[in-house]
MMTF fields as JSON, N, C-alpha, C and O atoms, coordinates in Angstrom:
{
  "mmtfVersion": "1.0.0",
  "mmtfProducer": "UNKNOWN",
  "numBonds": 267,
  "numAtoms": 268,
  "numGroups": 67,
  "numChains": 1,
  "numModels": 1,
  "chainsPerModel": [1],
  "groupsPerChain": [67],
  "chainIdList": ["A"],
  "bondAtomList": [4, 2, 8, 6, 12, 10, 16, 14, 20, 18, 24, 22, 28, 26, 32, 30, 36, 34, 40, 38, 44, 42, 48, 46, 52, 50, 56, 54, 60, 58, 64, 62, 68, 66, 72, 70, 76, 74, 80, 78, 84, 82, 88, 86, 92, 90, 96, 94, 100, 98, 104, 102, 108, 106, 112, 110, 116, 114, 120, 118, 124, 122, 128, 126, 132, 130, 136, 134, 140, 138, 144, 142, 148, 146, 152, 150, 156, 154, 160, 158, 164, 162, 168, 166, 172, 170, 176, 174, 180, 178, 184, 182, 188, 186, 192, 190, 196, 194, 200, 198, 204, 202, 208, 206, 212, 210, 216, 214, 220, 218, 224, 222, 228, 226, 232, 230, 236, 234, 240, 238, 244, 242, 248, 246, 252, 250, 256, 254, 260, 258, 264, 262],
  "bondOrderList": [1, 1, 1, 1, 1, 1, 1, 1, 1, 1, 1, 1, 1, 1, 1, 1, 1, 1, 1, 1, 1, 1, 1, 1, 1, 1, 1, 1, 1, 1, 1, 1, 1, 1, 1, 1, 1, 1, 1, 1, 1, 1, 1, 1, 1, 1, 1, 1, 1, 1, 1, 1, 1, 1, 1, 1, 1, 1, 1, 1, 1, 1, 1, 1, 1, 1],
  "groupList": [{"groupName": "UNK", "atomNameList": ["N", "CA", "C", "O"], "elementList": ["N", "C", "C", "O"], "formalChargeList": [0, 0, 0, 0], "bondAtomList": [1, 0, 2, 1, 3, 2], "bondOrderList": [1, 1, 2], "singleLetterCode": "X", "chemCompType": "L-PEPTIDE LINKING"}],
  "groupTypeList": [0, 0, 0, 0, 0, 0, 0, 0, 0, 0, 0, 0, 0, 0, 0, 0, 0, 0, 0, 0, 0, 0, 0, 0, 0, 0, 0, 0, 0, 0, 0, 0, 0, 0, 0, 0, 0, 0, 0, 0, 0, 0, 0, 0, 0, 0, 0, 0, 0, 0, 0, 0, 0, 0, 0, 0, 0, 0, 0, 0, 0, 0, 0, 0, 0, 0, 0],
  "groupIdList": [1, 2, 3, 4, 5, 6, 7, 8, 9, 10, 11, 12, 13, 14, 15, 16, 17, 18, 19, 20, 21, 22, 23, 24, 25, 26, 27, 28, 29, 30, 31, 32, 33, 34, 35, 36, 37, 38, 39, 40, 41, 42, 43, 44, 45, 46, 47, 48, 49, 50, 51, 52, 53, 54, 55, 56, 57, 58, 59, 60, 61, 62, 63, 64, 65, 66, 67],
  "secStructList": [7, 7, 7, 7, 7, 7, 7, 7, 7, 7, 1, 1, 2, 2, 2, 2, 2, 2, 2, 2, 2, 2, 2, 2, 2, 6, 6, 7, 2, 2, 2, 2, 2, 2, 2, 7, 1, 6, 6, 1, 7, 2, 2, 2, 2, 2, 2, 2, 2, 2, 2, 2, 2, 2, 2, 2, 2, 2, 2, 2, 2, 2, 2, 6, 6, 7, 7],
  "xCoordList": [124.835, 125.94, 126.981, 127.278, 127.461, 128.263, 129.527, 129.795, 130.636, 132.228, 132.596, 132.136, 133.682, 134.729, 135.92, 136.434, 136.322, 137.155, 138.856, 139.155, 139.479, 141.039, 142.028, 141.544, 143.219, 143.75, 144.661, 144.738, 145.152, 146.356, 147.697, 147.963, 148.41, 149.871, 151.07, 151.324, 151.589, 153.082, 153.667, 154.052, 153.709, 154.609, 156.358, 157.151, 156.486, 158.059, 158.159, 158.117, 158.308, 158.602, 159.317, 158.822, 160.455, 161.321, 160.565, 161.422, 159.912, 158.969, 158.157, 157.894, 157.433, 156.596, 156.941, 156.235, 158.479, 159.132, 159.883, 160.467, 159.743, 160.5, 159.049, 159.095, 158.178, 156.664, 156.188, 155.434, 156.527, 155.987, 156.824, 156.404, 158.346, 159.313, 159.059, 158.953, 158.926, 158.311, 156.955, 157.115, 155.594, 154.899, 154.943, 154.187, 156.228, 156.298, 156.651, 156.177, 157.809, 158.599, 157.47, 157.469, 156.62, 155.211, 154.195, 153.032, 154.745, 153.348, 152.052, 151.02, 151.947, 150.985, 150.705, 149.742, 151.439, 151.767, 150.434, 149.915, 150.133, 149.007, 147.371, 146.459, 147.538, 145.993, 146.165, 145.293, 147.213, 147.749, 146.724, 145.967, 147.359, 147.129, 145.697, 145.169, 145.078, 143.408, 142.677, 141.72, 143.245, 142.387, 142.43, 141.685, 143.952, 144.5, 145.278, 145.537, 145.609, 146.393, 145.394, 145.774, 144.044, 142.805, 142.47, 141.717, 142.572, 141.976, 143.109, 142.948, 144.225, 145.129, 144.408, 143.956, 144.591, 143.911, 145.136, 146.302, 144.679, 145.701, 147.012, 148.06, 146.742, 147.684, 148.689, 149.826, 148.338, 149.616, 150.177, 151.381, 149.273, 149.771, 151.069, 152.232, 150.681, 151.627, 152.865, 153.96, 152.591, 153.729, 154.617, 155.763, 153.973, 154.58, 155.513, 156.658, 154.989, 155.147, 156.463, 157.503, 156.228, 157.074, 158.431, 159.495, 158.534, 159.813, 160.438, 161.599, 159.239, 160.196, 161.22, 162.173, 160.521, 160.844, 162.387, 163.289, 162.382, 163.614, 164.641, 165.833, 164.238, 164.99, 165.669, 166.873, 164.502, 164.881, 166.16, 167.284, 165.922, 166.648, 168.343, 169.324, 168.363, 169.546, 170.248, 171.438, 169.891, 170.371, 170.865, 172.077, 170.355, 170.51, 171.903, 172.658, 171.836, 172.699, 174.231, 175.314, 173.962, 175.232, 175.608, 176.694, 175.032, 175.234, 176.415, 177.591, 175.667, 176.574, 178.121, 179.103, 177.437, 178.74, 180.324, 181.484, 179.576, 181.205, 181.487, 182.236, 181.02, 181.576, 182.649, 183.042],
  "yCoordList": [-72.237, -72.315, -71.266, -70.987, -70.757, -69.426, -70.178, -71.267, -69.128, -69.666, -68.994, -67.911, -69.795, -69.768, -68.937, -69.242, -67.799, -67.122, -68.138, -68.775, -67.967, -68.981, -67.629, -66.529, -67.619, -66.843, -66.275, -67.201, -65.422, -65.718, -65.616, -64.482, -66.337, -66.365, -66.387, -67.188, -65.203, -65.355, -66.828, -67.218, -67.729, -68.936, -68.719, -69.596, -67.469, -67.45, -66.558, -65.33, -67.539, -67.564, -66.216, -65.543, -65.825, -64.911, -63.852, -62.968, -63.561, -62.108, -61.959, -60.88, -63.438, -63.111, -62.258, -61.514, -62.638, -62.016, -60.752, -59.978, -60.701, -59.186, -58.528, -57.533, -58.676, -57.572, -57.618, -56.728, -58.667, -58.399, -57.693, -56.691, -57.836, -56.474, -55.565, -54.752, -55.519, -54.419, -53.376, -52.216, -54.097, -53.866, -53.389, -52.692, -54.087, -53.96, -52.474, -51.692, -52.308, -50.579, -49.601, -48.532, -49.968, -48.805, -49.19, -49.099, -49.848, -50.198, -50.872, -50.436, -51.645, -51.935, -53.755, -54.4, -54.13, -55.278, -55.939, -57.017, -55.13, -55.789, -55.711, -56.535, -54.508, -54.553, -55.409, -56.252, -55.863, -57.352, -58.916, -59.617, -58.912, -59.876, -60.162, -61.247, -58.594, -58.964, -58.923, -59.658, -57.857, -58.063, -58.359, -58.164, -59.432, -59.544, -58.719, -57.533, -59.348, -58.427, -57.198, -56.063, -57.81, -57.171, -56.334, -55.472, -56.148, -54.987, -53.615, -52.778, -53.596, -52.67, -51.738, -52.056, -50.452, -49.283, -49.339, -49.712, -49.004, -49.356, -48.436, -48.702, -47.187, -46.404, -46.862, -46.687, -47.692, -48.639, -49.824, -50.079, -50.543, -51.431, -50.92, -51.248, -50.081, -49.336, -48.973, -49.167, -48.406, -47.871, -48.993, -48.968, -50.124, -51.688, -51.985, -52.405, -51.756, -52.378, -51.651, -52.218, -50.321, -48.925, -49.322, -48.878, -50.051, -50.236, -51.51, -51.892, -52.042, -53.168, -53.652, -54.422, -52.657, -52.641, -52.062, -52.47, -50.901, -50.15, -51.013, -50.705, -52.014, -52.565, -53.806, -53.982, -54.655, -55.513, -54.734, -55.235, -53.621, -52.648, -52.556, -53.198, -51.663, -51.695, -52.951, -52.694, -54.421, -55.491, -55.704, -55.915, -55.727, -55.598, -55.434, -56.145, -53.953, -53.256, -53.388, -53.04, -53.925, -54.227, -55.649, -55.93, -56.528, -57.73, -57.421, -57.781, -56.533, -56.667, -55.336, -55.083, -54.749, -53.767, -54.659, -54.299, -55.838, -57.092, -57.863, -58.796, -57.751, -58.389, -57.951, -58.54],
  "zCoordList": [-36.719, -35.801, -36.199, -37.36, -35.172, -35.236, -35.428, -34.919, -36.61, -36.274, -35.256, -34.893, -34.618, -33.583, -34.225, -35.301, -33.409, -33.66, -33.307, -32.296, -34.302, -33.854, -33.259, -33.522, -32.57, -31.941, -33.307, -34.114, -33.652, -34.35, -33.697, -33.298, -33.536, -32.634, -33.914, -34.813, -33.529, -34.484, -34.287, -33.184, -35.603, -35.922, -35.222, -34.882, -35.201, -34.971, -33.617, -33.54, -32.535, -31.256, -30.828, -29.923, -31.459, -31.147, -32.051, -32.086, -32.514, -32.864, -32.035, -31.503, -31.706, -30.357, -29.154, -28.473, -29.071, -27.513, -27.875, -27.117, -29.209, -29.347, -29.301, -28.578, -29.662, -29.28, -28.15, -27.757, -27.389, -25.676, -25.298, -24.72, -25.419, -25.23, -25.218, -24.3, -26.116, -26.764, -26.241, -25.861, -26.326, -25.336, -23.877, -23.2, -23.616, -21.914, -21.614, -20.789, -22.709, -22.919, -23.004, -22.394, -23.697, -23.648, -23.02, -23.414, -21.548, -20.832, -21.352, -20.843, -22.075, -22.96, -22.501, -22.916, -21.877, -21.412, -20.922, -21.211, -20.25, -18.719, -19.96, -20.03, -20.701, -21.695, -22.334, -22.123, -23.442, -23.817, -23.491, -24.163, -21.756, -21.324, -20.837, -20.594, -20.735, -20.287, -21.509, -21.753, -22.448, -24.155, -24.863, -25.823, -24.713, -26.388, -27.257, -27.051, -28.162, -28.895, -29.8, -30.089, -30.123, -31.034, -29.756, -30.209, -28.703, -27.699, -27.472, -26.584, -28.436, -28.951, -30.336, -31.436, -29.591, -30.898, -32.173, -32.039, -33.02, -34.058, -34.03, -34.619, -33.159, -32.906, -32.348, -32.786, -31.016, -30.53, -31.156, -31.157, -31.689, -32.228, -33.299, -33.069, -34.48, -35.135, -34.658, -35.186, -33.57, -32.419, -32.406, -32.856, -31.799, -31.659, -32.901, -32.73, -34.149, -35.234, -35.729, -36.067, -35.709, -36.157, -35.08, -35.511, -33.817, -32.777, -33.206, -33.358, -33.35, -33.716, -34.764, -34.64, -36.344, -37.465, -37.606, -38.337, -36.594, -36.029, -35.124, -35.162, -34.366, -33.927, -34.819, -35.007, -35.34, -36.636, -37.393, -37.363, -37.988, -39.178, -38.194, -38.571, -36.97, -36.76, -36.23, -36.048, -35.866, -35.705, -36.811, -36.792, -37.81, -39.25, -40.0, -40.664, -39.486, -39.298, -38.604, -39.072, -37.508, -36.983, -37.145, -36.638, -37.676, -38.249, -39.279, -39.216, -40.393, -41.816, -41.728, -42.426, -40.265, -40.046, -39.129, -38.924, -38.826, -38.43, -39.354, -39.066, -40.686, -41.911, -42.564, -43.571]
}
């Protein structure tokens, strides 16, 4: 008997919706939803990863710059 692949879904809701954001900005949205997140070449995904990290960093940023 073969294993069953499990999905992996980010635990934290609001990372989830900052990478579909995300996604959506580079059109990536609609392949997403027919392939999954594993039907992303690692080039985009990175892309994904590399925007978000930038967006994380300057929130960051302007958090500790109203202190």
């Amino acid at each position: 008997m073969g294993k069953r692949k499990r999905k992996k879904v980010d635990p934290r809701p609001e990372r989830q919706k900052l990478k579909e954001e995300v996604a959506l900005e580079l059109g990536l949205l609609d392949d997403i939803h027919e392939k999954g997140w594993g039907g992303l070449s690692s080039r985009e995904t990175g892309k994904i990863g590399g925007i978000i990290s930038r967006k994380l960093r300057l929130n960051e940023l302007e958090k500790n710059k109203g202190d």
